[in-house]
GROMACS .gro file of C-alpha atoms in nm:
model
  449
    1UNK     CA    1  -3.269  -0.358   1.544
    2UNK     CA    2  -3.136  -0.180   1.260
    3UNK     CA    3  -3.518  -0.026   1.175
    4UNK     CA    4  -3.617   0.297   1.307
    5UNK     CA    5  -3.947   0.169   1.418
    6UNK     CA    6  -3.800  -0.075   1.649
    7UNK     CA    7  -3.537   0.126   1.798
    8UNK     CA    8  -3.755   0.436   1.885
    9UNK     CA    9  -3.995   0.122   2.003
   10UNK     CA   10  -3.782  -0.008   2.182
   11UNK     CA   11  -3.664   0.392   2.328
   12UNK     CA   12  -3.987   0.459   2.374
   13UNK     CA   13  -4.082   0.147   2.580
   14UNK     CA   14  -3.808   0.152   2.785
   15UNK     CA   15  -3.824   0.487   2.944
   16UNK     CA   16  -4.150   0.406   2.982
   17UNK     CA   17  -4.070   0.127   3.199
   18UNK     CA   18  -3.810   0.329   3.328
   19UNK     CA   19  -3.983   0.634   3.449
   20UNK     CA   20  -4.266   0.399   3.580
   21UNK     CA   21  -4.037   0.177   3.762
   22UNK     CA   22  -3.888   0.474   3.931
   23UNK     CA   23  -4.219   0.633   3.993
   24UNK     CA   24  -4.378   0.317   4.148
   25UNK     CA   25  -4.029   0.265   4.428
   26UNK     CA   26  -4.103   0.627   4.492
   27UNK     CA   27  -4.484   0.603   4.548
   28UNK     CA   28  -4.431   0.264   4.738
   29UNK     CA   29  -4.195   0.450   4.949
   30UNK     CA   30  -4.381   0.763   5.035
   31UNK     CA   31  -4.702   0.499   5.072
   32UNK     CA   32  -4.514   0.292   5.325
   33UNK     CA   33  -4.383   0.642   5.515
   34UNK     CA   34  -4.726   0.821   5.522
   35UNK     CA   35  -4.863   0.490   5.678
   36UNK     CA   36  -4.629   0.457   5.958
   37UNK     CA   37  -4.717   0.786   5.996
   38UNK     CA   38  -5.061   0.786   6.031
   39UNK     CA   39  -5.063   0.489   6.261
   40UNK     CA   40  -4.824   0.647   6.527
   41UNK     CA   41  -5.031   0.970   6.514
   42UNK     CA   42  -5.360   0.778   6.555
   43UNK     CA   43  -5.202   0.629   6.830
   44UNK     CA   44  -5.134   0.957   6.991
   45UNK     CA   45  -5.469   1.075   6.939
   46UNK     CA   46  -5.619   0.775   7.089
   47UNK     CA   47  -5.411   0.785   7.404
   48UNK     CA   48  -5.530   1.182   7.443
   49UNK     CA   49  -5.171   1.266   7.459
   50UNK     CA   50  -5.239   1.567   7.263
   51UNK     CA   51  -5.554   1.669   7.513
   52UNK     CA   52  -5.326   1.653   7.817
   53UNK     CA   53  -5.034   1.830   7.672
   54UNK     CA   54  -5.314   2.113   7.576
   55UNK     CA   55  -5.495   2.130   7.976
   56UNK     CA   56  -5.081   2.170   8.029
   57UNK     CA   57  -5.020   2.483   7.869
   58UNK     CA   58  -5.349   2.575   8.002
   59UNK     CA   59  -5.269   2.521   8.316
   60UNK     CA   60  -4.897   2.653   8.329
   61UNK     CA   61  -4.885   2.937   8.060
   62UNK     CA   62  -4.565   2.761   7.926
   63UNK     CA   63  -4.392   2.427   7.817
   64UNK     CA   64  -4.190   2.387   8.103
   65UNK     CA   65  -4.197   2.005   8.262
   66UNK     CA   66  -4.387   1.918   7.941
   67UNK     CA   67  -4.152   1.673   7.885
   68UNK     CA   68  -4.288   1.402   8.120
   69UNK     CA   69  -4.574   1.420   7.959
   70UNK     CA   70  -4.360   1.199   7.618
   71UNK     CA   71  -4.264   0.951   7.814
   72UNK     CA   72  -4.472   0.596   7.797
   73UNK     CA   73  -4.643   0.677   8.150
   74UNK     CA   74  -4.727   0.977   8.025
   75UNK     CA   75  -4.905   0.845   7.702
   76UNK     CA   76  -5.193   0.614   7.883
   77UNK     CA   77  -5.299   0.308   7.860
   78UNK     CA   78  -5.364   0.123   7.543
   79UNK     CA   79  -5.056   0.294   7.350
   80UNK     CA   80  -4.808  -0.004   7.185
   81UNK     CA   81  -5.061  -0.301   7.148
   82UNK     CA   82  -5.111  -0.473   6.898
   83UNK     CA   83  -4.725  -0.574   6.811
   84UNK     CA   84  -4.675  -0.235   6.704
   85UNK     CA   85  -4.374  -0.036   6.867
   86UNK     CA   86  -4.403   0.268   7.087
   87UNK     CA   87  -4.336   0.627   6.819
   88UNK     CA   88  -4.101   0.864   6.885
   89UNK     CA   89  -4.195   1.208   6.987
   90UNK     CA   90  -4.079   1.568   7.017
   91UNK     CA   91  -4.235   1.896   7.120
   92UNK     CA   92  -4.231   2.218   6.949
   93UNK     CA   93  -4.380   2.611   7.050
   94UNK     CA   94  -4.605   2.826   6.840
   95UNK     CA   95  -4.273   2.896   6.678
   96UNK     CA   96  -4.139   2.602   6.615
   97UNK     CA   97  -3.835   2.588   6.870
   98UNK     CA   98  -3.804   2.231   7.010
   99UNK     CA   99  -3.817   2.209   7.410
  100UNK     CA  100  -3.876   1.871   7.415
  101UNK     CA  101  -3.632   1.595   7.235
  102UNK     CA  102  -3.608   1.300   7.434
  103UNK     CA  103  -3.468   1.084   7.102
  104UNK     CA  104  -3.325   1.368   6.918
  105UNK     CA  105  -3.570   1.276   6.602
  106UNK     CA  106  -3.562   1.681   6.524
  107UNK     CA  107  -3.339   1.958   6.542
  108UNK     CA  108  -3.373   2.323   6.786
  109UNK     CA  109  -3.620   2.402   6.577
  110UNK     CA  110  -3.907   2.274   6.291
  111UNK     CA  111  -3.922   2.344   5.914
  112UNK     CA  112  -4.191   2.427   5.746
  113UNK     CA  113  -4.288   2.041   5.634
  114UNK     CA  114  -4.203   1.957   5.967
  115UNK     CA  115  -4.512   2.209   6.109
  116UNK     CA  116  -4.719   2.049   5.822
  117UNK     CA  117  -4.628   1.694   5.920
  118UNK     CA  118  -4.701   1.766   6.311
  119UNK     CA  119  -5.023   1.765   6.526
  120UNK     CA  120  -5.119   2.084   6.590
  121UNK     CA  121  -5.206   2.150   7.022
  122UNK     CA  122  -5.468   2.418   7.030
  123UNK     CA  123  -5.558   2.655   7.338
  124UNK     CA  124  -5.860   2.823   7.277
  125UNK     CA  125  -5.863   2.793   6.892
  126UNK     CA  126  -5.510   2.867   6.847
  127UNK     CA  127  -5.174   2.698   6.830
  128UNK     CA  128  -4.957   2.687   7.123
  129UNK     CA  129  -4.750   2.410   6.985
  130UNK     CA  130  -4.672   2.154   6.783
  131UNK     CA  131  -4.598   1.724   6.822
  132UNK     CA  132  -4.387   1.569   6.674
  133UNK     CA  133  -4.440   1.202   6.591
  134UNK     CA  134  -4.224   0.945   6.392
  135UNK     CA  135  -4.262   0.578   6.413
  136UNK     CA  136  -4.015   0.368   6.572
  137UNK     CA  137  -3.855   0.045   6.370
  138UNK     CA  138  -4.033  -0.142   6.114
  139UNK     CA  139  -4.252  -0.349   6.317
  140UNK     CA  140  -4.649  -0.313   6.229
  141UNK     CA  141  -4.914  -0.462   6.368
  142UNK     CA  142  -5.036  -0.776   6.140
  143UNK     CA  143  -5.338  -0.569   6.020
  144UNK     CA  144  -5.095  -0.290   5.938
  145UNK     CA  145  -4.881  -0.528   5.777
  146UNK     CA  146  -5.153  -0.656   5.585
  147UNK     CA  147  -5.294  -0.348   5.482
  148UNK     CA  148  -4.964  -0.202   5.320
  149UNK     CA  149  -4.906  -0.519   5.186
  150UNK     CA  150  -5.208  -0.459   4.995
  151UNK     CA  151  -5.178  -0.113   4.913
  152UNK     CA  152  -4.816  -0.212   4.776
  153UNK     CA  153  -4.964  -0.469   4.550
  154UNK     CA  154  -5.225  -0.214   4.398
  155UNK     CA  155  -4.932   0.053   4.389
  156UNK     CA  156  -4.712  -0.193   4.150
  157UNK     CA  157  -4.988  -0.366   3.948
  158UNK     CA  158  -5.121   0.006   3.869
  159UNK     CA  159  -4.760   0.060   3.771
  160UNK     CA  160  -4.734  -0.209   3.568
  161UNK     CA  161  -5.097  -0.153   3.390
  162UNK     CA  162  -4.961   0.171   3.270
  163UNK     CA  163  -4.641   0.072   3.195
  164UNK     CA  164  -4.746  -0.167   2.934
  165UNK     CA  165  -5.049   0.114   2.804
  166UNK     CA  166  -4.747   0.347   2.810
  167UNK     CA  167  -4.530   0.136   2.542
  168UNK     CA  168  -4.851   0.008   2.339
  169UNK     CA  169  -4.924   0.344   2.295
  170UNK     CA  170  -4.519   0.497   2.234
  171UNK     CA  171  -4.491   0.170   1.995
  172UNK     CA  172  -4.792   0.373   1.797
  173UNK     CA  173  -4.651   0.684   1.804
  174UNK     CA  174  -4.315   0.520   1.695
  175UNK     CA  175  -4.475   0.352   1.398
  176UNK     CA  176  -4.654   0.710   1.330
  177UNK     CA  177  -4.363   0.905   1.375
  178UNK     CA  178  -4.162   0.628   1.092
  179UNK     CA  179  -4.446   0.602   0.844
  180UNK     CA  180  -4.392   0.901   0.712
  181UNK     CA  181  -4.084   0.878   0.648
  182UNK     CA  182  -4.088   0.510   0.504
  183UNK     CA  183  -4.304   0.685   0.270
  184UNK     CA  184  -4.020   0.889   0.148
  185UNK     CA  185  -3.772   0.587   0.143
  186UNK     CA  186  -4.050   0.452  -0.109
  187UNK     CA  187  -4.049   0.774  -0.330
  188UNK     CA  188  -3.671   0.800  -0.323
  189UNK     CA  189  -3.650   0.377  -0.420
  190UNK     CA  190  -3.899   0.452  -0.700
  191UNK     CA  191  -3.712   0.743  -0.773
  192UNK     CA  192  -3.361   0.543  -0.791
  193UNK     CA  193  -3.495   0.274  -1.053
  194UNK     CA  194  -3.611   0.597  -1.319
  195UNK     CA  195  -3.973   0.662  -1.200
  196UNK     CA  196  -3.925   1.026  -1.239
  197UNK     CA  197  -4.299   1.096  -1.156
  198UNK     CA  198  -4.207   0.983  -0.791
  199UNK     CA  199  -4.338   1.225  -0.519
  200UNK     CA  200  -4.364   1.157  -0.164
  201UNK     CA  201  -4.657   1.187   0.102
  202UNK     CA  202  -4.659   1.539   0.283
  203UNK     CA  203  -4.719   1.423   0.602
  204UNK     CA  204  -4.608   1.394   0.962
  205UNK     CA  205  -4.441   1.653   1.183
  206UNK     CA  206  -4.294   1.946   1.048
  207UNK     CA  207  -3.962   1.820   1.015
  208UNK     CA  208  -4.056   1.489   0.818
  209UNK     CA  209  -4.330   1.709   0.613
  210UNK     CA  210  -4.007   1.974   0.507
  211UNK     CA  211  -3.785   1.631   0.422
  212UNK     CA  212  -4.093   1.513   0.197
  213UNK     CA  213  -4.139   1.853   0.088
  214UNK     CA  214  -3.766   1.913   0.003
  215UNK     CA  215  -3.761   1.570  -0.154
  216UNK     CA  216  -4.072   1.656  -0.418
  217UNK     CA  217  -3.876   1.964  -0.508
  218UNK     CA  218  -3.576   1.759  -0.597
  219UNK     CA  219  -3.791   1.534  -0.772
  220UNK     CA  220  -3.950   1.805  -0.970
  221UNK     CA  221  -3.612   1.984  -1.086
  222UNK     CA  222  -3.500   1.617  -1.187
  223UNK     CA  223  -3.744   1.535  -1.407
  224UNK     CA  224  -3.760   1.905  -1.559
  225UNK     CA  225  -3.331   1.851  -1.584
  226UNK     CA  226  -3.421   1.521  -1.758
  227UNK     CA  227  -3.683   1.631  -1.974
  228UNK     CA  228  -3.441   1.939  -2.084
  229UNK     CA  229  -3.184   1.728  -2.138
  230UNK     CA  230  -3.351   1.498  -2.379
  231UNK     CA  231  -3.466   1.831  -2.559
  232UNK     CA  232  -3.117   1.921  -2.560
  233UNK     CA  233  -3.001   1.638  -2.744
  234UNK     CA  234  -3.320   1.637  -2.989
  235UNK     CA  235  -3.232   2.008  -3.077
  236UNK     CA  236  -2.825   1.884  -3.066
  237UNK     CA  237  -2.928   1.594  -3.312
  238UNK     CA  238  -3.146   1.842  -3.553
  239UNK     CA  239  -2.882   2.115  -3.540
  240UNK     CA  240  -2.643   1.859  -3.683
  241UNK     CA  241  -2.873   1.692  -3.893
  242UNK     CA  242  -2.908   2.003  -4.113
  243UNK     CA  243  -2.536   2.058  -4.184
  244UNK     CA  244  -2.471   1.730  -4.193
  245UNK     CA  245  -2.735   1.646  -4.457
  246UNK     CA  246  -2.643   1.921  -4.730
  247UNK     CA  247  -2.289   1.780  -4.678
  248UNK     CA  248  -2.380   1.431  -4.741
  249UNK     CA  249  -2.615   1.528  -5.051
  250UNK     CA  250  -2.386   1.756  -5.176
  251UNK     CA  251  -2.134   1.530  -5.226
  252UNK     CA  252  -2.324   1.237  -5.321
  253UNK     CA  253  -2.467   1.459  -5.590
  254UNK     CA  254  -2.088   1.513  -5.684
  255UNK     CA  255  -2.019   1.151  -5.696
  256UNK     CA  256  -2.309   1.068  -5.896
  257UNK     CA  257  -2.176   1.358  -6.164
  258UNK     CA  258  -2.531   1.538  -6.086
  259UNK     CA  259  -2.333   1.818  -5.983
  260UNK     CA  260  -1.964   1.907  -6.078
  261UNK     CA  261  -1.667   1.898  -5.882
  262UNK     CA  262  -1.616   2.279  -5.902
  263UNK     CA  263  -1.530   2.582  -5.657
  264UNK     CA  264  -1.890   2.676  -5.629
  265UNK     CA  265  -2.019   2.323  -5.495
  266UNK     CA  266  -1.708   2.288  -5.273
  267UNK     CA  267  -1.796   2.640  -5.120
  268UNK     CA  268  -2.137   2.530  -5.042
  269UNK     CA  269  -1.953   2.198  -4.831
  270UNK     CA  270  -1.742   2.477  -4.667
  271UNK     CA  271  -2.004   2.709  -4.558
  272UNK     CA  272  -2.222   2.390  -4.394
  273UNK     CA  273  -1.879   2.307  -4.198
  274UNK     CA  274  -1.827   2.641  -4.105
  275UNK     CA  275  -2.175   2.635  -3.976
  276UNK     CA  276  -2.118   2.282  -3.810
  277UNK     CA  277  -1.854   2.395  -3.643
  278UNK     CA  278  -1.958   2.724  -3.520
  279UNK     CA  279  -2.250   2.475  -3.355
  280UNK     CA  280  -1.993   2.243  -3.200
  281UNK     CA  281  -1.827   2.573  -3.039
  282UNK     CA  282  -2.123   2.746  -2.886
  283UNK     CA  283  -2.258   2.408  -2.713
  284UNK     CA  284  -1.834   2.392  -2.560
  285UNK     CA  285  -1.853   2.740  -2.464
  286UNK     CA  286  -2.195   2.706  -2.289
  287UNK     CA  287  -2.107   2.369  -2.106
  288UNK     CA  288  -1.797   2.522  -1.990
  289UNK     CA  289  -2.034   2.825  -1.903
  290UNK     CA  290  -2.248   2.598  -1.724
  291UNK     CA  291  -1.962   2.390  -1.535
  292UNK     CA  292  -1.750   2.692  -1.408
  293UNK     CA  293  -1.478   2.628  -1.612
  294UNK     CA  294  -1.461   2.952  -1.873
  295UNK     CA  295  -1.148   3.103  -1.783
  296UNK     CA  296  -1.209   3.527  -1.782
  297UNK     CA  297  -0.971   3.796  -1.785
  298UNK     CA  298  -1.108   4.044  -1.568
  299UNK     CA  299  -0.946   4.410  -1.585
  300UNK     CA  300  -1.096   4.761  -1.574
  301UNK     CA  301  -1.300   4.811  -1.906
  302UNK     CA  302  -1.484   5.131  -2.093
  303UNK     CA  303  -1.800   4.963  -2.180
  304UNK     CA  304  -1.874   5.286  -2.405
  305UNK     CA  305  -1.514   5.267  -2.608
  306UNK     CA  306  -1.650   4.854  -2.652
  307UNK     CA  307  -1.970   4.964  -2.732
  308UNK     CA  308  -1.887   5.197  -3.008
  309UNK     CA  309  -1.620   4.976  -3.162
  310UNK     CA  310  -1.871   4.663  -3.194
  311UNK     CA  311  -2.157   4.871  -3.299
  312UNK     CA  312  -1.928   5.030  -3.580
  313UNK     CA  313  -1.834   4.678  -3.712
  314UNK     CA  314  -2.222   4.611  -3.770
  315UNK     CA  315  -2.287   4.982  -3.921
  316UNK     CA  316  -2.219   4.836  -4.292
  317UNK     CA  317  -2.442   4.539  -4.221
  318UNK     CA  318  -2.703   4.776  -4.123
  319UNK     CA  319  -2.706   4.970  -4.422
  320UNK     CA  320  -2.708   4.682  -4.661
  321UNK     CA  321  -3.010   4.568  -4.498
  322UNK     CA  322  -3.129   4.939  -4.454
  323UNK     CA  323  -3.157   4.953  -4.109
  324UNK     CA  324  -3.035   5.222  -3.922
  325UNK     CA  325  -2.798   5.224  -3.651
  326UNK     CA  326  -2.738   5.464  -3.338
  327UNK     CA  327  -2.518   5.476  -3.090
  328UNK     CA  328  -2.634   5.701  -2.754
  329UNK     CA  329  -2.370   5.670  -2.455
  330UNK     CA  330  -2.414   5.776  -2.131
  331UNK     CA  331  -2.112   6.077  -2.080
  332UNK     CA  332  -1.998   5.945  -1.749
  333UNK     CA  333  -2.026   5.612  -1.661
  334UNK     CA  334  -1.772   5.417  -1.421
  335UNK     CA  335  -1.577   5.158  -1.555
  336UNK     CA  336  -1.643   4.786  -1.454
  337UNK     CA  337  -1.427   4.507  -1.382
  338UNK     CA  338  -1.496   4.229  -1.665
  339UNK     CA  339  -1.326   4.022  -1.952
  340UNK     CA  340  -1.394   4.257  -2.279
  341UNK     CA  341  -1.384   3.957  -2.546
  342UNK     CA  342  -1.672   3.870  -2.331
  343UNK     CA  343  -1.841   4.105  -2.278
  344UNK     CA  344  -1.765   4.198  -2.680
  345UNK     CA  345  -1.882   3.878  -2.762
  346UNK     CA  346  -2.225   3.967  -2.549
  347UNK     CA  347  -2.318   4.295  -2.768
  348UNK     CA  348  -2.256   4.113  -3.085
  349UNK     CA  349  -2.523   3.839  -3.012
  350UNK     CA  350  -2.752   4.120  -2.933
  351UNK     CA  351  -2.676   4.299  -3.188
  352UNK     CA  352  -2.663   4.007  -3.447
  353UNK     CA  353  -3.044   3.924  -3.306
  354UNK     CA  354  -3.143   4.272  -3.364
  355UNK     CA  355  -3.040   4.291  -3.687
  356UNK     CA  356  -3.143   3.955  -3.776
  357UNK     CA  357  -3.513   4.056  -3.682
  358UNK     CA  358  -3.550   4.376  -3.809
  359UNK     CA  359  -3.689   4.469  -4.127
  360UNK     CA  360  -3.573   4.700  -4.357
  361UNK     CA  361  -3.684   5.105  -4.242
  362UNK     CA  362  -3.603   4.986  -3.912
  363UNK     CA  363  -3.440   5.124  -3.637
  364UNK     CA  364  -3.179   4.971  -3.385
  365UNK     CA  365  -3.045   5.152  -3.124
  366UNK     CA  366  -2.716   5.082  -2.840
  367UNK     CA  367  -2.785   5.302  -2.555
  368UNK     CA  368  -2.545   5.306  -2.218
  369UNK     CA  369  -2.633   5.487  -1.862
  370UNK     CA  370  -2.480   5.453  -1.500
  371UNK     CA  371  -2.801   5.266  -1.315
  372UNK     CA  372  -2.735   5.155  -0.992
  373UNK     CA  373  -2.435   5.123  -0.905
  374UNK     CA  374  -2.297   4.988  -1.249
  375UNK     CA  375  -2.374   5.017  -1.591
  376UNK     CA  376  -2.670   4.942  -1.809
  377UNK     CA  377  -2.674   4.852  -2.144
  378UNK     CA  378  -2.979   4.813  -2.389
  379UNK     CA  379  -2.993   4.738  -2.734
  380UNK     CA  380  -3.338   4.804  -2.924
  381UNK     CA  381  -3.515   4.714  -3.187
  382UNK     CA  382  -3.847   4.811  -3.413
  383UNK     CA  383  -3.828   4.465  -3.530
  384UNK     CA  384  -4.140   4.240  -3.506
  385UNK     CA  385  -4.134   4.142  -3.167
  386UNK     CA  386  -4.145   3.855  -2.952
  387UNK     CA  387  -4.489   3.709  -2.819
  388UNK     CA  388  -4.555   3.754  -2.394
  389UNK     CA  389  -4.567   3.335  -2.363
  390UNK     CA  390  -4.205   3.303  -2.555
  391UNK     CA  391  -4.026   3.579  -2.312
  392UNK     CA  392  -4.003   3.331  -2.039
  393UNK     CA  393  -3.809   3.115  -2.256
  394UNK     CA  394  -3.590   3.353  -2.440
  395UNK     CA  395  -3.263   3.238  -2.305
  396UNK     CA  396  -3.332   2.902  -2.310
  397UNK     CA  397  -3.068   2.725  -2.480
  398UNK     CA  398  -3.204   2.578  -2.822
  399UNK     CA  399  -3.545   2.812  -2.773
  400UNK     CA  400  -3.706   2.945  -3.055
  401UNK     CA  401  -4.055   3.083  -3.067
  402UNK     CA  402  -4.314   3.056  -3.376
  403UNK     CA  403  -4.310   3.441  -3.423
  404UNK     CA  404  -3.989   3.506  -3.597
  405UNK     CA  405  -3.750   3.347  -3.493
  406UNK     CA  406  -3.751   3.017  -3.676
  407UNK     CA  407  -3.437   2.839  -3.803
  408UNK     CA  408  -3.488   2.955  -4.157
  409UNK     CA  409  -3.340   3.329  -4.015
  410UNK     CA  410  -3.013   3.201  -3.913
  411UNK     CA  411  -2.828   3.127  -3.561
  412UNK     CA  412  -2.759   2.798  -3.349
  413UNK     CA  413  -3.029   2.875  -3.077
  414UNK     CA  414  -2.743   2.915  -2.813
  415UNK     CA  415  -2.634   3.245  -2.846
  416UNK     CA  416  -2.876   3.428  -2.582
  417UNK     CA  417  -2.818   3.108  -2.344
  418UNK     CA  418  -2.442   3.189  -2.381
  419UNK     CA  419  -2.522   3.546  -2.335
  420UNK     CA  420  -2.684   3.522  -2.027
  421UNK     CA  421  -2.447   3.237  -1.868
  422UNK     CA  422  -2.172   3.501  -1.997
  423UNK     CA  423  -2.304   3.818  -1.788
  424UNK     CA  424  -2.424   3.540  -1.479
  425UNK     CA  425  -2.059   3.482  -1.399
  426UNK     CA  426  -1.993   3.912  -1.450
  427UNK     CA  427  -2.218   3.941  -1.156
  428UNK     CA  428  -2.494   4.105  -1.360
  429UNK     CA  429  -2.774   4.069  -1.474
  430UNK     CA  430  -2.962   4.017  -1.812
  431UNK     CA  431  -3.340   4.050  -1.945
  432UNK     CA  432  -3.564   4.160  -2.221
  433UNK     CA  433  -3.887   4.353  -2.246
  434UNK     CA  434  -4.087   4.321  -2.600
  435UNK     CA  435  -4.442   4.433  -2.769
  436UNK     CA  436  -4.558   4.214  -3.073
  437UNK     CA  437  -4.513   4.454  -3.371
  438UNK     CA  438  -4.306   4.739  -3.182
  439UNK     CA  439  -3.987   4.564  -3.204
  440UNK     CA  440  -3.813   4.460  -2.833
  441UNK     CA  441  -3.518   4.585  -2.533
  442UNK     CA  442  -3.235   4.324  -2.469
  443UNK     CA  443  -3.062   4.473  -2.192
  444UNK     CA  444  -2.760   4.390  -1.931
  445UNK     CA  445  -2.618   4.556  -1.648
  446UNK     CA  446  -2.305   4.516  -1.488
  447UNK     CA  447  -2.104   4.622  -1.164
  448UNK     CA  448  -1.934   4.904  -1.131
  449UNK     CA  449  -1.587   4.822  -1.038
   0.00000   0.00000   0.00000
């Protein structure tokens, strides 16, 4: 009982039965009523009780003394054989009004199933009134007993055929509605025990096809969550590998006397910790990014007074590599509502790509206008560009494109993943637009406050 299948089987047969059941006492009844019925009204219209009750009105102009007419002298001979007792009757105008009740089977007047239900007395083609006949007690004639007998056994074995066609064909739908969905319960077992490539059968009714539907979406993001986390830990594992190998050889080299123990070799160990551990803090920041847990200090910030104090620490950088720098702020621009060492950290990672990218005669730009309802911020670059099939990917964490930006320039991979997570939580928003061989447009925007 604890299947779907049988329950809505089960459901489905039983109101069957139900409504059948009820449907067949009903019929039986209305069978058993109509045939009384008809036998006291053919009884009437054998004993030409309705003829003489029509030559009355003829003759008088009204229904006064009808009455005498109702009673069993009146009716004729022949009228109550058979077994069968004697009906009751009443007699009703054109309009209905009774004026003859001799067993009070109506009330002073008919309704309209009561007109339908009468014989109609006609004058000349029309209605002058109406008689009403019920049958008295529930004794038949044996014929008419035998008779709706019979027409009560046909009344419950046709009930009972379609009963049972009525839950042989809801067990079907049952098992159609379920299949479906015992699909799914398949997917989502196979799913369980690591077969990622698990999708369920769209099929069914709308509702089942949106679960299966909803389900293969899940699936999908899983196994794309799983395959990027098994990247992640590749790139983790060759991001530490590097370090962690001119460590190793470094001072193996020392211990084998191929090197000497001097200032030099121990400041090549330092700068591959430094490195190492500059790794180890970007993947904390961006998993603490990622979980909602990076505390900010949010309070009313200048983004041009941070702009021009982070773009002055890289001006000397700049001109080593002899790029130039500019700085073009927006006048008026409102202030936002954000955590500057952020936001700081943001603009360096831009700026730290740009510069990292572009060549020497180059050009890189920090520009700052009110857009929207906040503030936007690009930083650009003549540098060489990224390709239109790596843009997608640009601020994927570890993502690095053929086109320079391999490993050999620098960087851990994470910082435009941590710069994006970083502006996410600022309510903004983050992109970049790029031409092979032009140079490219990281840009942000924020809220204003």
């Amino acid at each position: 009982m604890n299947r779907l299948v049988v329950r809505l089987s089960v459901a489905f047969a039983t109101l069957i039965l139900l409504v059948t059941g009820i449907l067949a006492i009903a019929i039986d009844r209305l069978a058993d009523s109509s045939f009384r019925r008809y036998l006291a009204q053919n009884q009437i219209a054998e004993s030409g009780l309705s003829e003489r009750l029509a030559i009355w009105y003829a003759q008088h102009g009204s229904w006064d003394g009808a009455e005498r007419l109702l009673s069993v002298g009146g009716m004729g001979g022949g009228y109550g054989q058979g077994g069968a007792q004697r009906p009751l009757l009443a007699l009703a105008d054109a309009t209905g009004r009774v004026v003859a009740d001799p067993h009070a089977i109506v009330g002073e007047s008919l309704n309209a199933t009561q007109r339908r239900a009468a014989l109609p007395i006609l004058v000349d083609q029309q209605v002058v009134g109406y008689l009403v006949v019920q049958a008295a007690g529930n004794r038949l004639s044996r014929a008419a007993e035998l008779f709706l007998q019979r027409l009560r056994d046909i009344i419950w074995i046709t009930g009972g055929i379609v009963a049972l066609t009525g839950a042989v064909i809801g067990i079907a739908i049952a098992r159609q509605l379920v299949q479906p969905l015992q699909h799914v319960a398949l997917a989502v077992d196979e799913l369980r025990q690591g077969h990622l490539t698990a999708r369920a059968v769209v099929e069914g009714p709308i509702e089942v096809r949106r679960v299966a539907e909803a389900f293969n979406a899940m699936a999908t993001e899983l196994a794309a969550a799983n395959q990027q986390r098994r990247q992640m830990i590749a790139d983790i594992a060759h991001e530490l590998r590097t370090p962690l190998t001119v460590i190793q050889g470094n001072l193996r080299a020392i211990l084998d006397d191929v090197y000497p123990l001097s200032r030099e070799e121990v400041g090549k160990i330092y700068e591959a910790t430094v490195g190492l551990r500059r790794l180890v803090d970007d993947l904390r920041e961006l998993s603490l990014a990622d979980t909602g847990q990076l505390t900010l200090h949010r309070q009313p910030l200048d983004l041009n007074q941070l702009l021009a104090r982070e773009a002055a620490l890289f001006r000397e950088l700049a001109t080593v590599q002899g790029v130039a720098l500019h700085v073009t702020l927006a006048s008026e621009i409102p202030p936002v509502i954000a955590d500057g060492e952020r936001i700081a950290q943001v603009v360096r990672n831009l700026l730290s790509n740009a510069l990292r990218y572009t060549p020497a005669g180059g050009q890189i730009m920090v520009t700052s206008t009110a857009h929207e309802q906040g503030v936007l911020v690009s930083v650009i670059d003549t540098g060489s560009g990224i390709e239109p099939t790596d843009i997608p990917h640009i601020f994927e964490r570890f993502y690095r494109s053929d086109h320079g930006r391999s490993r050999a320039k620098g960087g851990s991979g994470l910082g435009l993943a941590i710069a994006e997570r970083l502006i996410a939580l600022h309510g903004g928003q983050i992109g970049v637009e790029s031409e092979v061989g032009k140079g490219s447009r990281f840009w942000f925007w924020l809220p204003a406050a």
